[in-house]
Short mmCIF file of N, CA, C and O in Angstrom, two decimals:
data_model
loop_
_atom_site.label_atom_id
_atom_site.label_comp_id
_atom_site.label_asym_id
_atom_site.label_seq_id
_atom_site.Cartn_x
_atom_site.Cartn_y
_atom_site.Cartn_z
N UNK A 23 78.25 -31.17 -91.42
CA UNK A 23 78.95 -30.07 -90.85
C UNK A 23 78.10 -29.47 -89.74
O UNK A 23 76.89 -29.45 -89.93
N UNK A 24 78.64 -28.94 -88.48
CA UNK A 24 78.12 -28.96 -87.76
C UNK A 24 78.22 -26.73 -87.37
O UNK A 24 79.04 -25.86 -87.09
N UNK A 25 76.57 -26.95 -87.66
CA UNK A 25 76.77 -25.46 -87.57
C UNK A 25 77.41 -24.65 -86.09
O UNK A 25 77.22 -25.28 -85.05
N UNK A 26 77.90 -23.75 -86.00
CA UNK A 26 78.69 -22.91 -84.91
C UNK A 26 77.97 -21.47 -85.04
O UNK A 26 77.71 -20.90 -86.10
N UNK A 27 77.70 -20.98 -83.70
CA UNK A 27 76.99 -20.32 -83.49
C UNK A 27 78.21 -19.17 -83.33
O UNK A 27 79.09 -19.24 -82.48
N UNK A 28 78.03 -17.89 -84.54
CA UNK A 28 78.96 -16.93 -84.69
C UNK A 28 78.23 -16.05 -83.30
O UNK A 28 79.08 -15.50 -82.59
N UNK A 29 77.36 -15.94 -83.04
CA UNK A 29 77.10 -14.79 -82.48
C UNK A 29 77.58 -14.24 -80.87
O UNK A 29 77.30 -14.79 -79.80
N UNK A 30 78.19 -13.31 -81.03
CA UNK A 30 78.97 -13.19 -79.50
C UNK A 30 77.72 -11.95 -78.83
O UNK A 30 76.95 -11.13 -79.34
N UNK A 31 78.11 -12.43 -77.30
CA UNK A 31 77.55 -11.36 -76.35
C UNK A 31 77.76 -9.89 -76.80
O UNK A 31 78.88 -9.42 -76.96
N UNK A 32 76.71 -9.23 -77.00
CA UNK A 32 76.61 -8.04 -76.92
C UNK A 32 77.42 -7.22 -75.68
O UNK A 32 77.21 -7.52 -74.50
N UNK A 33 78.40 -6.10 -76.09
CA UNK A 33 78.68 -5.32 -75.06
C UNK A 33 78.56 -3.98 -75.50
O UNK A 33 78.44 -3.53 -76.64
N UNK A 34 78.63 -3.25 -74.06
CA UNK A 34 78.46 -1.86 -74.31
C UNK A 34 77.09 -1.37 -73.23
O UNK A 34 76.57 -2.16 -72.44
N UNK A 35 76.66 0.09 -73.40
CA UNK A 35 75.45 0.33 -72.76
C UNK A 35 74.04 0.37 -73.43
O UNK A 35 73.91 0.98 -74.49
N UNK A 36 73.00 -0.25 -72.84
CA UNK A 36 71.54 -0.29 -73.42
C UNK A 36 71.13 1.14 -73.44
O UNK A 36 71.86 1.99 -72.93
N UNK A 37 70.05 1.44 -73.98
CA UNK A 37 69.31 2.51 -73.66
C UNK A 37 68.82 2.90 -71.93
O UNK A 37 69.04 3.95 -71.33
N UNK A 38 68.35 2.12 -71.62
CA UNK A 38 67.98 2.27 -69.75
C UNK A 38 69.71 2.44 -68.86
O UNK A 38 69.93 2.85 -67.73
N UNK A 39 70.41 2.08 -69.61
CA UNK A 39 72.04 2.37 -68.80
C UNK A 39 72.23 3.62 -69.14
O UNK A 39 72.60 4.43 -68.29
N UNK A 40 72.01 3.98 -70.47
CA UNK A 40 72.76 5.04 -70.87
C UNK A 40 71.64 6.79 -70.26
O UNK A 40 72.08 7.92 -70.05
N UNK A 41 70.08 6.23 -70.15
CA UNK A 41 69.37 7.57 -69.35
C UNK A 41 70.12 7.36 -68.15
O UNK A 41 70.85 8.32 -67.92
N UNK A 42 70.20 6.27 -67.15
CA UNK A 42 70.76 6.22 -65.95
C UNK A 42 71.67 7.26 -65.58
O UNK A 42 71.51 8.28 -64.91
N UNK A 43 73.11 6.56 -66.40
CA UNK A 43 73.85 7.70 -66.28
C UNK A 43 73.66 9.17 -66.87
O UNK A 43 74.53 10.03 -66.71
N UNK A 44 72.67 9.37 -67.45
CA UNK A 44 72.39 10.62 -68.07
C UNK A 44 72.02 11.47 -66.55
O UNK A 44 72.92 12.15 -66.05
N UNK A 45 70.86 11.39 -65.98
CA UNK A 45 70.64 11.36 -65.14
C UNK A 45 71.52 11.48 -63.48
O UNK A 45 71.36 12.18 -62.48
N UNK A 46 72.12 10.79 -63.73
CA UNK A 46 73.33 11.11 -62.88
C UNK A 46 74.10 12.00 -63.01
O UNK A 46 74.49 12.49 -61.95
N UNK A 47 74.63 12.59 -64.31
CA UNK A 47 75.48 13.35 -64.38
C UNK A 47 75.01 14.87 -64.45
O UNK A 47 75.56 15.94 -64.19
N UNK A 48 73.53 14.44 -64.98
CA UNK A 48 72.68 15.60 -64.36
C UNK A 48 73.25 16.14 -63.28
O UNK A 48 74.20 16.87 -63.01
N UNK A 49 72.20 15.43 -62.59
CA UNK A 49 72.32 15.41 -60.95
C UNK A 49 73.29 15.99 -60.18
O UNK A 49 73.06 16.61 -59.14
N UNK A 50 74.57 15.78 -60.75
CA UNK A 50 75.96 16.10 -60.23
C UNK A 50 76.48 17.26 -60.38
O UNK A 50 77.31 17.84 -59.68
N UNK A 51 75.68 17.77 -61.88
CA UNK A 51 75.86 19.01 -62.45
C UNK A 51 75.07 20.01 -61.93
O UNK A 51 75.59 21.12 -61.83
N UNK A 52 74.06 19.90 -61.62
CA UNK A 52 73.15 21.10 -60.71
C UNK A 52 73.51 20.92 -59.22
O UNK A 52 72.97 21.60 -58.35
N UNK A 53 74.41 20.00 -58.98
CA UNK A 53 74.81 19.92 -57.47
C UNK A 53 75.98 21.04 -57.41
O UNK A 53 76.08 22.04 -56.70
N UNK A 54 76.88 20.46 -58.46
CA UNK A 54 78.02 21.72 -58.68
C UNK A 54 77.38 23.35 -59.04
O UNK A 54 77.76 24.45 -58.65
N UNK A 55 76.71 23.11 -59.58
CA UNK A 55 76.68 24.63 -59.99
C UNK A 55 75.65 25.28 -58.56
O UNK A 55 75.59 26.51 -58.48
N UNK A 56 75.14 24.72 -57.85
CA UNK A 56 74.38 25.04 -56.56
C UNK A 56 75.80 25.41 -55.62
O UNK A 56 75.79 26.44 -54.95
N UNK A 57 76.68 24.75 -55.62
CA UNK A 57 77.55 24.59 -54.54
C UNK A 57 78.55 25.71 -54.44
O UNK A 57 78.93 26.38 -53.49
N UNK A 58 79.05 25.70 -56.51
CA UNK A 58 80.32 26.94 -56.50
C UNK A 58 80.12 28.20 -56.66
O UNK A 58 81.03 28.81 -57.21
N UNK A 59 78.89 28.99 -56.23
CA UNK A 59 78.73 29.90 -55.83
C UNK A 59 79.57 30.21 -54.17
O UNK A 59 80.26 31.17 -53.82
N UNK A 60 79.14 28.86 -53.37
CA UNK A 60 79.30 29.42 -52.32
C UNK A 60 80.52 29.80 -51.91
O UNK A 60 80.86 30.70 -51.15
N UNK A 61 81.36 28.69 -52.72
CA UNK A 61 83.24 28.85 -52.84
C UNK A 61 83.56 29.72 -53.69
O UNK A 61 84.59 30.27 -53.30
N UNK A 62 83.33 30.00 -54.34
CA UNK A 62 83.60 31.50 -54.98
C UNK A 62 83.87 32.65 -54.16
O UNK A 62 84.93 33.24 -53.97
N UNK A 63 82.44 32.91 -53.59
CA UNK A 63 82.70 33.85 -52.44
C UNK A 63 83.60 33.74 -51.17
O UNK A 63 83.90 34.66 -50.40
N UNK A 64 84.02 32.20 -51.10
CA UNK A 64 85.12 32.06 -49.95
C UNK A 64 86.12 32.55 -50.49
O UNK A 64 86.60 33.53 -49.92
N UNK A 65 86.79 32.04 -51.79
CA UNK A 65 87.89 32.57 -52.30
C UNK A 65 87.34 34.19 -52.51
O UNK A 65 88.29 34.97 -52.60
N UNK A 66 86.52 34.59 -52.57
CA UNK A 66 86.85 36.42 -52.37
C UNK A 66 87.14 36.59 -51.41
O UNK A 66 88.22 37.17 -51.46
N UNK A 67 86.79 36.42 -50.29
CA UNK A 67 86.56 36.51 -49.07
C UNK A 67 88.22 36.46 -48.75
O UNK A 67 88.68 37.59 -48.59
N UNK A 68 88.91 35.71 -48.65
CA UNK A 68 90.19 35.06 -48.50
C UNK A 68 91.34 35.86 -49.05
O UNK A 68 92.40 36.10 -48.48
N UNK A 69 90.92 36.24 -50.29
CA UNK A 69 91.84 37.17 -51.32
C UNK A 69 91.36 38.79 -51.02
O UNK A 69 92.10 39.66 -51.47
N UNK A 70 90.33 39.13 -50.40
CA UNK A 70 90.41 40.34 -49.96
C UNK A 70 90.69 40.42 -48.51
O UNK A 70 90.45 41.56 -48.11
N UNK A 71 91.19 39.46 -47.40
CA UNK A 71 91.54 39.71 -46.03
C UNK A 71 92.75 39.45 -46.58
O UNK A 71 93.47 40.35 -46.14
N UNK A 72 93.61 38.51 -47.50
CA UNK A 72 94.87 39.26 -47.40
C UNK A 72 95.44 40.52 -48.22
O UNK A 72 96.37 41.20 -47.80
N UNK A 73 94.86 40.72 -49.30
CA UNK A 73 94.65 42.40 -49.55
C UNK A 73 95.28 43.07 -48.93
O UNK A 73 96.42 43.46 -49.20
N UNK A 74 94.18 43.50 -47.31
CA UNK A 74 93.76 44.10 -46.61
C UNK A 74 94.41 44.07 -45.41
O UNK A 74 94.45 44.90 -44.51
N UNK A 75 95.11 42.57 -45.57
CA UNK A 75 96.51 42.19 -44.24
C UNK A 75 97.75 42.69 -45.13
O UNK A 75 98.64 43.35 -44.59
N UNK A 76 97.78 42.53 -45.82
CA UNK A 76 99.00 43.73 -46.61
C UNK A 76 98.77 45.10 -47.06
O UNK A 76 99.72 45.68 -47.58
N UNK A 77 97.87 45.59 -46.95
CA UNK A 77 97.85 47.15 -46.63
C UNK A 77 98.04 47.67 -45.63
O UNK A 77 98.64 48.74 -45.71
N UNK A 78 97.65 47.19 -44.32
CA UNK A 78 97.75 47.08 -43.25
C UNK A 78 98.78 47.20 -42.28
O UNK A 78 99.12 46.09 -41.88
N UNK A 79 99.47 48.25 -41.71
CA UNK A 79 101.11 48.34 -40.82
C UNK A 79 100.69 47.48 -40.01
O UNK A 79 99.51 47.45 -39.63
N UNK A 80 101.93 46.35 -39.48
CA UNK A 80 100.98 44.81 -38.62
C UNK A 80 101.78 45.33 -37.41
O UNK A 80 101.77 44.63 -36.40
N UNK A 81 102.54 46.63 -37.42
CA UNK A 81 102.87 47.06 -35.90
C UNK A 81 101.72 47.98 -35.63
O UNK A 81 101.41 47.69 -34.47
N UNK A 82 100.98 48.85 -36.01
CA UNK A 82 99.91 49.48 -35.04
C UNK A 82 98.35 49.08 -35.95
O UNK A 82 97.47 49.91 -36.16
N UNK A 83 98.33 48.39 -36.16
CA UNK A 83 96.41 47.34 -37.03
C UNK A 83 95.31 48.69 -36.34
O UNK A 83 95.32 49.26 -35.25
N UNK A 84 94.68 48.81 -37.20
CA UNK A 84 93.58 49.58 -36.84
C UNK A 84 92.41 49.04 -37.77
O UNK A 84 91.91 49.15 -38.89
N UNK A 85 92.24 48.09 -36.02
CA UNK A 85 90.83 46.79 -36.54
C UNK A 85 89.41 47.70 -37.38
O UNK A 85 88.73 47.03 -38.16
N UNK A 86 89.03 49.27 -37.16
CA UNK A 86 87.85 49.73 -37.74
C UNK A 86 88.40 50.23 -39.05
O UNK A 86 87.49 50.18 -39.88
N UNK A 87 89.66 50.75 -39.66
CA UNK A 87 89.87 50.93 -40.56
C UNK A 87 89.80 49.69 -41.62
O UNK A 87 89.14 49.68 -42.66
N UNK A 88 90.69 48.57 -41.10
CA UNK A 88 90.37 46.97 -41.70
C UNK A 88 89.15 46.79 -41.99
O UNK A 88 88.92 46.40 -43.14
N UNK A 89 88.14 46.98 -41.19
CA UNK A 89 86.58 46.90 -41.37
C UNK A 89 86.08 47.56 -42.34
O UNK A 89 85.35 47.07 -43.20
N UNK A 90 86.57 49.19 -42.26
CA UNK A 90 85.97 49.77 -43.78
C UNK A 90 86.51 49.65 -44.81
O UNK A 90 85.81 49.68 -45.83
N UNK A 91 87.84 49.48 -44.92
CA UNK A 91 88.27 49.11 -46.22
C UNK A 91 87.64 47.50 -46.48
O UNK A 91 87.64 47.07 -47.64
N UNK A 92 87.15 46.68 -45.43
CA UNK A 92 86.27 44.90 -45.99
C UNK A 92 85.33 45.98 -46.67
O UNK A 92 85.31 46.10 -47.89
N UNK A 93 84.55 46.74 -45.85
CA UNK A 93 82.97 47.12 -46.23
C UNK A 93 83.67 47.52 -47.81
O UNK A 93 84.21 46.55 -48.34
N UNK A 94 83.70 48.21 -48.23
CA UNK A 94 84.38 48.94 -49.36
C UNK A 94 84.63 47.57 -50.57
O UNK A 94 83.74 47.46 -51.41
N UNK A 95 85.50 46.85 -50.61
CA UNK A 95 85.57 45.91 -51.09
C UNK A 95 84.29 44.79 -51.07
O UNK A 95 84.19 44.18 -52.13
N UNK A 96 83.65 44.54 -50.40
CA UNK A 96 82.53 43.49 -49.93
C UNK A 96 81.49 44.18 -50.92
O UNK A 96 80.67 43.46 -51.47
N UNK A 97 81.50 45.75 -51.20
CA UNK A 97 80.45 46.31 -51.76
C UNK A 97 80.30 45.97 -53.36
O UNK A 97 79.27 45.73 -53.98
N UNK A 98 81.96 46.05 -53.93
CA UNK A 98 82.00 45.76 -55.46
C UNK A 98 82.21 44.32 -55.66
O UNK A 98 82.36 43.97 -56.83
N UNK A 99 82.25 43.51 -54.86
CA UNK A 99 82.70 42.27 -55.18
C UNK A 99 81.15 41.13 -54.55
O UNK A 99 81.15 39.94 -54.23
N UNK A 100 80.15 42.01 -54.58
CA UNK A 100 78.81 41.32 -53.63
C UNK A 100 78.84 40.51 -52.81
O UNK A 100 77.95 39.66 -52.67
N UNK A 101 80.01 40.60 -51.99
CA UNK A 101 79.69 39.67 -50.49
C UNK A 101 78.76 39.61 -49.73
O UNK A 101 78.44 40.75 -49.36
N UNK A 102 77.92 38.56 -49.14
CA UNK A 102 77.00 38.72 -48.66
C UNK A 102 77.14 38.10 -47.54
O UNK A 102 76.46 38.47 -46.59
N UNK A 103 78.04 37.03 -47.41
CA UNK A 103 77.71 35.86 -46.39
C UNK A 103 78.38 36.21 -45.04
O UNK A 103 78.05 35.55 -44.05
N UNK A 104 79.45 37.34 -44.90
CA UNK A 104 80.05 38.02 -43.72
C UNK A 104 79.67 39.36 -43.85
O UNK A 104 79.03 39.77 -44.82
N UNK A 105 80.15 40.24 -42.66
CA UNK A 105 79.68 41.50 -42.93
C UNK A 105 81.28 41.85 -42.01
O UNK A 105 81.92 40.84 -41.72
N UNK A 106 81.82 43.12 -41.61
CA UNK A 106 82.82 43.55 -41.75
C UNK A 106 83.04 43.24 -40.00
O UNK A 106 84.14 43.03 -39.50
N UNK A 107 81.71 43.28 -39.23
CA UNK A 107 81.78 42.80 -38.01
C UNK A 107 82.07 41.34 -37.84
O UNK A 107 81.55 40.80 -36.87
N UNK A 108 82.80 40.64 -38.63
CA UNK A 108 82.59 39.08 -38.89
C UNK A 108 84.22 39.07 -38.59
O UNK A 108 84.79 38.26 -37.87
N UNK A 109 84.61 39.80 -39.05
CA UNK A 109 86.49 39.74 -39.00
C UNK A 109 87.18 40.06 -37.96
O UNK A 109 87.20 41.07 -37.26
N UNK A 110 87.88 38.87 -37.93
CA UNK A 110 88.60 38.33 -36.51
C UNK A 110 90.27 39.44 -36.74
O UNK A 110 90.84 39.34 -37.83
N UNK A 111 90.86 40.35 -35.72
CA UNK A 111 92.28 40.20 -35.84
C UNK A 111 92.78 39.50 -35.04
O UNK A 111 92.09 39.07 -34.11
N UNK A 112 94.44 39.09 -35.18
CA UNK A 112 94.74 38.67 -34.16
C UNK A 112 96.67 39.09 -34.99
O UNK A 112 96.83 39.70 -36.05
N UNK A 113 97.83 38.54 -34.07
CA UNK A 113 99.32 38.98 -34.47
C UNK A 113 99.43 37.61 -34.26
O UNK A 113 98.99 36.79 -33.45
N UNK A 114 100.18 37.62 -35.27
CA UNK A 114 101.06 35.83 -35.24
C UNK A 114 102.49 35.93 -35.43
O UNK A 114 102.83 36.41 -36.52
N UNK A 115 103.50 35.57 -34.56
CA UNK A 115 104.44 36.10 -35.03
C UNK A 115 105.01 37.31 -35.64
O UNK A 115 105.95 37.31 -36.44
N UNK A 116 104.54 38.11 -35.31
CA UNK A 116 104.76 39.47 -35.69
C UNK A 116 104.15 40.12 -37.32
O UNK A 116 104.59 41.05 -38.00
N UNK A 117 103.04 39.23 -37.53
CA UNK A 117 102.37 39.09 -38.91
C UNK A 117 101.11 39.33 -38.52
O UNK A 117 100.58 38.53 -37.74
N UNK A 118 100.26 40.66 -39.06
CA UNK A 118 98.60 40.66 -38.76
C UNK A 118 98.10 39.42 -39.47
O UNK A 118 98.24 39.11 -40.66
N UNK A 119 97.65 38.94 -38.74
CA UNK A 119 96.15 37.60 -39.50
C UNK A 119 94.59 37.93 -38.85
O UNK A 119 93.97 38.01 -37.79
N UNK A 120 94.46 38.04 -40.21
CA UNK A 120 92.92 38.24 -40.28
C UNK A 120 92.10 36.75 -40.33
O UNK A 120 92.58 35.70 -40.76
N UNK A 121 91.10 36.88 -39.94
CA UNK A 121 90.25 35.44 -40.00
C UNK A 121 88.10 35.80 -40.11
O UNK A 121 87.49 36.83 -39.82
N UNK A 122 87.76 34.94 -40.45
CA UNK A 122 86.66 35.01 -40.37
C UNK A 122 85.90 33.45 -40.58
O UNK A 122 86.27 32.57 -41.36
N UNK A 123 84.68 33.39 -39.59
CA UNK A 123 84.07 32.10 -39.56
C UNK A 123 82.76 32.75 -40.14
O UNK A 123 82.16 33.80 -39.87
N UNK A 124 82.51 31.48 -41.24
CA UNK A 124 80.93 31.51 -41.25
C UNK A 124 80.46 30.17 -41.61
O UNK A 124 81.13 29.14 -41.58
N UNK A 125 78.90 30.35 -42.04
CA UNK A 125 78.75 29.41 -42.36
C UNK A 125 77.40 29.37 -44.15
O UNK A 125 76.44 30.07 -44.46
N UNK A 126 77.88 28.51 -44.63
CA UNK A 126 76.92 28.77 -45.82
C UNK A 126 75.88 27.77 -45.86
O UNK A 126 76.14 26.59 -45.62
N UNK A 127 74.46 28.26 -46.21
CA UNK A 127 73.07 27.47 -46.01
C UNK A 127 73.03 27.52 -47.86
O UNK A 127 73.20 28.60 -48.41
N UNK A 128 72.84 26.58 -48.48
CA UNK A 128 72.57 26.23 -49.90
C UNK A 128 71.64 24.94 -49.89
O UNK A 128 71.95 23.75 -49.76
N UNK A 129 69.96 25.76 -50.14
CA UNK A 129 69.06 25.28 -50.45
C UNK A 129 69.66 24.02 -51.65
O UNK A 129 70.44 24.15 -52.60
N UNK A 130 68.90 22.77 -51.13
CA UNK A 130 69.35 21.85 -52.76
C UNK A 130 68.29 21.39 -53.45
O UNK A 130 68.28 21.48 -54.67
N UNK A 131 67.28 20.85 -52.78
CA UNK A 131 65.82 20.22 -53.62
C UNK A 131 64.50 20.25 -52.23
O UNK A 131 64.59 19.57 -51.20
N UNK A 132 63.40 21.18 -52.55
CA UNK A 132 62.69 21.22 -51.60
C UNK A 132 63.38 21.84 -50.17
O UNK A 132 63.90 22.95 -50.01
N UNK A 133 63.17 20.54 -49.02
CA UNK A 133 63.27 21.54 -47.75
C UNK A 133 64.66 20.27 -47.50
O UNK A 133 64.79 19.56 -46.50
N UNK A 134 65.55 20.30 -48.69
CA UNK A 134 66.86 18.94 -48.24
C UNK A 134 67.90 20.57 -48.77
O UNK A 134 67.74 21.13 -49.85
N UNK A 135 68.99 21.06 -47.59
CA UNK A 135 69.80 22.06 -47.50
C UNK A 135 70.99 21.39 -47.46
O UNK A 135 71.03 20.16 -47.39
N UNK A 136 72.09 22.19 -47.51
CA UNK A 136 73.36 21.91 -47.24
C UNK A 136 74.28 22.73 -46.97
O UNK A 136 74.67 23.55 -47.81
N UNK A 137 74.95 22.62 -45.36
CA UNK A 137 75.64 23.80 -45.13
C UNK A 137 77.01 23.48 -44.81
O UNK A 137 77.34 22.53 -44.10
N UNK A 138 77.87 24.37 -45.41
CA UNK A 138 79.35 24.53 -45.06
C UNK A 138 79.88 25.16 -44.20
O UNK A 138 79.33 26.21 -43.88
N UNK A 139 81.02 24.78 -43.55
CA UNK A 139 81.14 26.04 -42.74
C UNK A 139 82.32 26.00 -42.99
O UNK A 139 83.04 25.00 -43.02
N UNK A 140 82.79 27.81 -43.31
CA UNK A 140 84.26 28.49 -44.06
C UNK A 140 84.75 28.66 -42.55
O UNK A 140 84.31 28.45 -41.42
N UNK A 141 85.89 29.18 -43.14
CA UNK A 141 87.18 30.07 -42.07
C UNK A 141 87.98 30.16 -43.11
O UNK A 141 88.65 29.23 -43.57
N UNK A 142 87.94 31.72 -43.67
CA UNK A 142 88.77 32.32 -44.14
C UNK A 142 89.55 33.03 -43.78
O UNK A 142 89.03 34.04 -43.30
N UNK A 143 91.43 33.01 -43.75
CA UNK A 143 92.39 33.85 -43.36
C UNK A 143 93.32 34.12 -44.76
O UNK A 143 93.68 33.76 -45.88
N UNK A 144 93.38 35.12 -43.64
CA UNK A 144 94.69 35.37 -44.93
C UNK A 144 96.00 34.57 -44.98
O UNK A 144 96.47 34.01 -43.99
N UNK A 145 96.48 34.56 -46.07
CA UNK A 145 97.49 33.85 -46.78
C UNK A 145 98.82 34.66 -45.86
O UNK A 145 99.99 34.39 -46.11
#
């Protein structure tokens, strides 16, 4: 009788596969949590210019009042990355739109950064 070799290929992950991806998902995870700070504050940013475009009569805009009611809001909600001189008006169709450009610097490892750059309007 002729012996037959039961034994099949091993599948699945080794130990050195399985730190790999450990490691990776690390990696991915302190990338995210570095990053959604900075979108966080876009979405404030975004949700308080339209606020602030609907409080706002869009037949006579009074661009320094818009400004202190940002400052006002920017204060409890810790905005940091615009300041109230950052906000654009403009009429679109007979609709105030507010806008603002910036840009975000997020340190990632040592002197390796990464920057976004927002434009938030209102909805």
């Amino acid at each position: 009788m002729r012996y037959h070799n039961t034994l099949h290929k091993q599948k699945g992950l080794g130990v050195s596969d399985l730190l790999l991806w450990a490691v990776v998902i690390v990696m991915l995870a302190i990338f995210a949590l570095k990053v959604a700070p900075a979108y966080f504050e876009y979405f404030s940013i975004k949700r308080n210019l339209t606020s602030i475009s609907k409080e706002t009569n869009p037949q006579a805009p009074d661009l320094q009042q818009i400004r202190m009611s940002f400052v006002k809001r920017a204060s409890v909600e810790n905005i940091k990355s615009i300041s109230a001189q950052d906000i654009q008006m403009k009429k679109e169709n007979g609709r105030l739109v507010l806008s603002a450009k910036y840009t975000a610097k997020i340190p990632l490892a040592a002197n390796i950064s990464l920057n976004i750059d927002f434009q938030a309007e209102n909805d």
